[in-house]
Coordinates of C-alpha atoms in Angstrom, one line a residue:
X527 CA -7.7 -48.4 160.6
X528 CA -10.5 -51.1 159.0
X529 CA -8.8 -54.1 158.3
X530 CA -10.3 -55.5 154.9
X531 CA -11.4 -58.5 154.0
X532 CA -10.4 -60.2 150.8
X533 CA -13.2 -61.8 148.8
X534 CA -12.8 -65.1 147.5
X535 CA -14.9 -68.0 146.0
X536 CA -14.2 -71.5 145.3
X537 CA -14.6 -71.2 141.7
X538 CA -11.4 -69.0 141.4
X539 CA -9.3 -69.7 138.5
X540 CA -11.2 -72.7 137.4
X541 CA -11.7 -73.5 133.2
X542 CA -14.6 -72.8 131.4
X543 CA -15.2 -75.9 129.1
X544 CA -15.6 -74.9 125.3
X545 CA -17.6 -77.5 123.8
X546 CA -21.0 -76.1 123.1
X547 CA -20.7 -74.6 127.0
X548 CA -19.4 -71.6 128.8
X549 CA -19.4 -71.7 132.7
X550 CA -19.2 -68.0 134.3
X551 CA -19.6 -67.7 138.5
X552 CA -22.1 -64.3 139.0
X553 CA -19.5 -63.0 141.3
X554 CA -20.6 -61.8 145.3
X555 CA -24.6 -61.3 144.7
X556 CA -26.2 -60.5 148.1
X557 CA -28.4 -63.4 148.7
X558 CA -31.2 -63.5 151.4
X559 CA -33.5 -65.8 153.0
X560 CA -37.3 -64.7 153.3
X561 CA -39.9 -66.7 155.3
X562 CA -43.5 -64.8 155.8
X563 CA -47.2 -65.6 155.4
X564 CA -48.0 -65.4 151.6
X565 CA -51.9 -65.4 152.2
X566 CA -51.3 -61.9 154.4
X567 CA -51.4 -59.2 152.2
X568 CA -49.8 -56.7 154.7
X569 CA -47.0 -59.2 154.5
X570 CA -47.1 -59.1 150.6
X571 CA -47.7 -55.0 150.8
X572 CA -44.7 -54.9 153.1
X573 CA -42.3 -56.8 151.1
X574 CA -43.6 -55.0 147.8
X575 CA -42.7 -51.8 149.6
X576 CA -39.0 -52.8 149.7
X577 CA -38.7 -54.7 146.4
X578 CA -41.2 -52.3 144.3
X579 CA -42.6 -56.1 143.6
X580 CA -44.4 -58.3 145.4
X581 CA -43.1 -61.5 145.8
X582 CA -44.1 -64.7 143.9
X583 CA -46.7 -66.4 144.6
X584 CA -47.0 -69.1 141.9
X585 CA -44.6 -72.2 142.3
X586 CA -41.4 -71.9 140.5
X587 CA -41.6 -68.6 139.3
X588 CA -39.1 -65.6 139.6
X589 CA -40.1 -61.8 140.5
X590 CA -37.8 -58.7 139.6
X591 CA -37.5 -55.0 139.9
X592 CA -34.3 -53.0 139.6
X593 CA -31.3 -54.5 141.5
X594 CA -33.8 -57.2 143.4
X595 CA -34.8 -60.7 141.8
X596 CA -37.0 -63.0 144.1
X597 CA -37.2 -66.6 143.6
X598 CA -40.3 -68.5 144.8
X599 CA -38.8 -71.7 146.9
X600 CA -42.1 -72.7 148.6
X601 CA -45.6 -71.4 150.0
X602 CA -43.8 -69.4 152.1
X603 CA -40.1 -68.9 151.6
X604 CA -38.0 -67.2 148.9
X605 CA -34.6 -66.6 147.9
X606 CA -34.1 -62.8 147.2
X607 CA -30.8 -61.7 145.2
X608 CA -29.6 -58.3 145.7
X609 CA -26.2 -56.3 144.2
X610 CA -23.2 -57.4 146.4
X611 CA -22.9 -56.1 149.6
X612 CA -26.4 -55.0 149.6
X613 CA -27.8 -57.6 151.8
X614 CA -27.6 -55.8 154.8
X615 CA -29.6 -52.9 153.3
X616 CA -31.8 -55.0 152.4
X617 CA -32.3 -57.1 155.7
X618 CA -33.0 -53.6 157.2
X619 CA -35.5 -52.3 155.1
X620 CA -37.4 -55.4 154.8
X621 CA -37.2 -55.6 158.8
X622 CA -38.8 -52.4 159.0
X623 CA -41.2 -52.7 156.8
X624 CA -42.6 -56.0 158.4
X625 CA -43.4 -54.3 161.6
X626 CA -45.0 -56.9 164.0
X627 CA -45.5 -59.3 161.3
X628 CA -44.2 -63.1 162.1
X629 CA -41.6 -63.1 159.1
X630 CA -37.5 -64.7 159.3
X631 CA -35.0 -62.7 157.1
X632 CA -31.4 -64.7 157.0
X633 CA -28.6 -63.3 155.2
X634 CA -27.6 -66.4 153.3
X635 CA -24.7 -64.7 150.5
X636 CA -21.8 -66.8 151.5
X637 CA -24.2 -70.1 151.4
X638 CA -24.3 -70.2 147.8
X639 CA -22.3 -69.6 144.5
X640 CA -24.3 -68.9 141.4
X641 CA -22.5 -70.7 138.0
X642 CA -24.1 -69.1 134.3
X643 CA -24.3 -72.1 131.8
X644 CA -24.7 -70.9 128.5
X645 CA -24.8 -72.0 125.2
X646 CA -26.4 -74.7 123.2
X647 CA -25.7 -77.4 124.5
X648 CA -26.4 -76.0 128.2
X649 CA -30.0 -77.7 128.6
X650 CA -27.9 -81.3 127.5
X651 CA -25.2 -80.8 130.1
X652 CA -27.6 -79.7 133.1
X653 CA -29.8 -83.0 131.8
X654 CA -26.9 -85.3 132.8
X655 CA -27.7 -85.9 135.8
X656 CA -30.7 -83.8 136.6
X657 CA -33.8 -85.3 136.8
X658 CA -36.2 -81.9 135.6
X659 CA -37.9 -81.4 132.1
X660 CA -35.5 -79.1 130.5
X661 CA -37.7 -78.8 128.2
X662 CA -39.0 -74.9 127.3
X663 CA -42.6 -76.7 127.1
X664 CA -41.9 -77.5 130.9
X665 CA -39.4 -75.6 132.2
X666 CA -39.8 -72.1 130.6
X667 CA -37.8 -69.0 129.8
X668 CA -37.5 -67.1 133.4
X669 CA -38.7 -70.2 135.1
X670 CA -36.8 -71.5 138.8
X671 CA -36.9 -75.1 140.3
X672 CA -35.5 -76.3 143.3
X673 CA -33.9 -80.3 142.3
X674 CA -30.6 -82.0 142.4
X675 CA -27.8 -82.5 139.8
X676 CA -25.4 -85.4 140.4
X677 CA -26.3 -85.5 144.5
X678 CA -26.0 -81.7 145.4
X679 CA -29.4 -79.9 145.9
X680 CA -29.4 -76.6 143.2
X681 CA -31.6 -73.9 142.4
X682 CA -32.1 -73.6 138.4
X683 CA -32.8 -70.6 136.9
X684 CA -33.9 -70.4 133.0
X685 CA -32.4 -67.3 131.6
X686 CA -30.9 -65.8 129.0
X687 CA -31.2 -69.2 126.4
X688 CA -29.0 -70.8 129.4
X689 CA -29.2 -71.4 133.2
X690 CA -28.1 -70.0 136.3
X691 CA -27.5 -72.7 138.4
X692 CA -27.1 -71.9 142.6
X693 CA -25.7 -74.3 144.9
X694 CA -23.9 -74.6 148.0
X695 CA -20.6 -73.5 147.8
X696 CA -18.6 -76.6 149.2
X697 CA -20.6 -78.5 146.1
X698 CA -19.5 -75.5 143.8
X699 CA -16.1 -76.8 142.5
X700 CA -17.7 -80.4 142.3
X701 CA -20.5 -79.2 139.9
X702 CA -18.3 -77.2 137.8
X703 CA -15.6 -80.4 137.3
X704 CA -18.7 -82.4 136.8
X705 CA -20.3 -79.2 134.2
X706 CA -17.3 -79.6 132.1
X707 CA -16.9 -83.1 131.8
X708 CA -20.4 -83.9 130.5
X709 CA -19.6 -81.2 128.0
X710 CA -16.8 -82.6 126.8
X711 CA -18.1 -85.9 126.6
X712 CA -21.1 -84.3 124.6
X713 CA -18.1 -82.9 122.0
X714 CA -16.0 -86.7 122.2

């Protein structure tokens, strides 16, 4: 008999604030590393083949299709979030498809925890202490930057009229204290 393994993050049982903000982890996605040549287009064909969408080319930019969402982290390297457990499907069938192509494909789910900030006083809260233009002029809808907040390097993701924020997990609990203190402050 399988033993199982229990599931846990670091954000379980913490508080959602409830001044203007609501924190929410995105529980378990499947996250995974991709490093390839972007000017190849069989590398490009070969990762479309998988996704059913090529990956992004432009800085800061997100890519979706069904159940995948592939966020542009450099020239050459993206972050690819797929349902849970489905990493390893995924690392498998972009594997294949590569072929002899000089690609890296890391499983990196338990690297990072994914917190939703919503509501409107969101773009506030995340300006605290990060240094981006939160502005939809700058930063728009559906947008993705790599930057820090309060010393922990994050991914932010515009969506929804809010932000999906990724970061390492040991920084997870840290953000979200420091998430719902600046929106509390914001309320005093």
């Amino acid at each position: 008999m399988a033993d199982s393994i229990l599931k846990t993050s670091p954000l379980q049982g913490m508080a959602s604030p409830t001044h203007g903000v609501t924190l929410a982890e995105a529980p378990f996605v499947g996250k995974v590393n991709l490093r390839g040549n972007a000017d190849d287009p069989a590398f490009t064909a070969a990762v479309a083949t998988v996704l059913g969408v090529q990956p992004p080319l432009e800085p800061n930019t997100v890519a979706s299709h069904g159940t995948y969402k592939a966020f542009w982290l450099g020239p050459n390297e993206w972050l690819i979030h797929t349902p849970e457990d489905g990493e390893a499907t995924l690392i498998g069938a972009l594997n294949i498809a590569r072929g002899g192509l000089h690609t890296a494909v890391t499983d990196v789910s338990d690297y990072y925890v994914v917190i939703q900030m919503r509501g409107d006083k969101a773009a506030e809260v995340l300006a605290r202490a990060c240094p981006l233009d939160l502005h939809p002029r700058a930063f728009p809808e559906g947008g993705c930057a790599q930057t820090v907040f309060a010393h922990a390097s994050i991914l932010v993701h515009q969506v929804d009229g809010g932000f999906d924020i990724q970061v390492r997990w040991t920084y997870a609990q840290y953000l979200w204290n420091y998430f719902a203190e600046a929106a509390g402050n914001l309320a005093a």
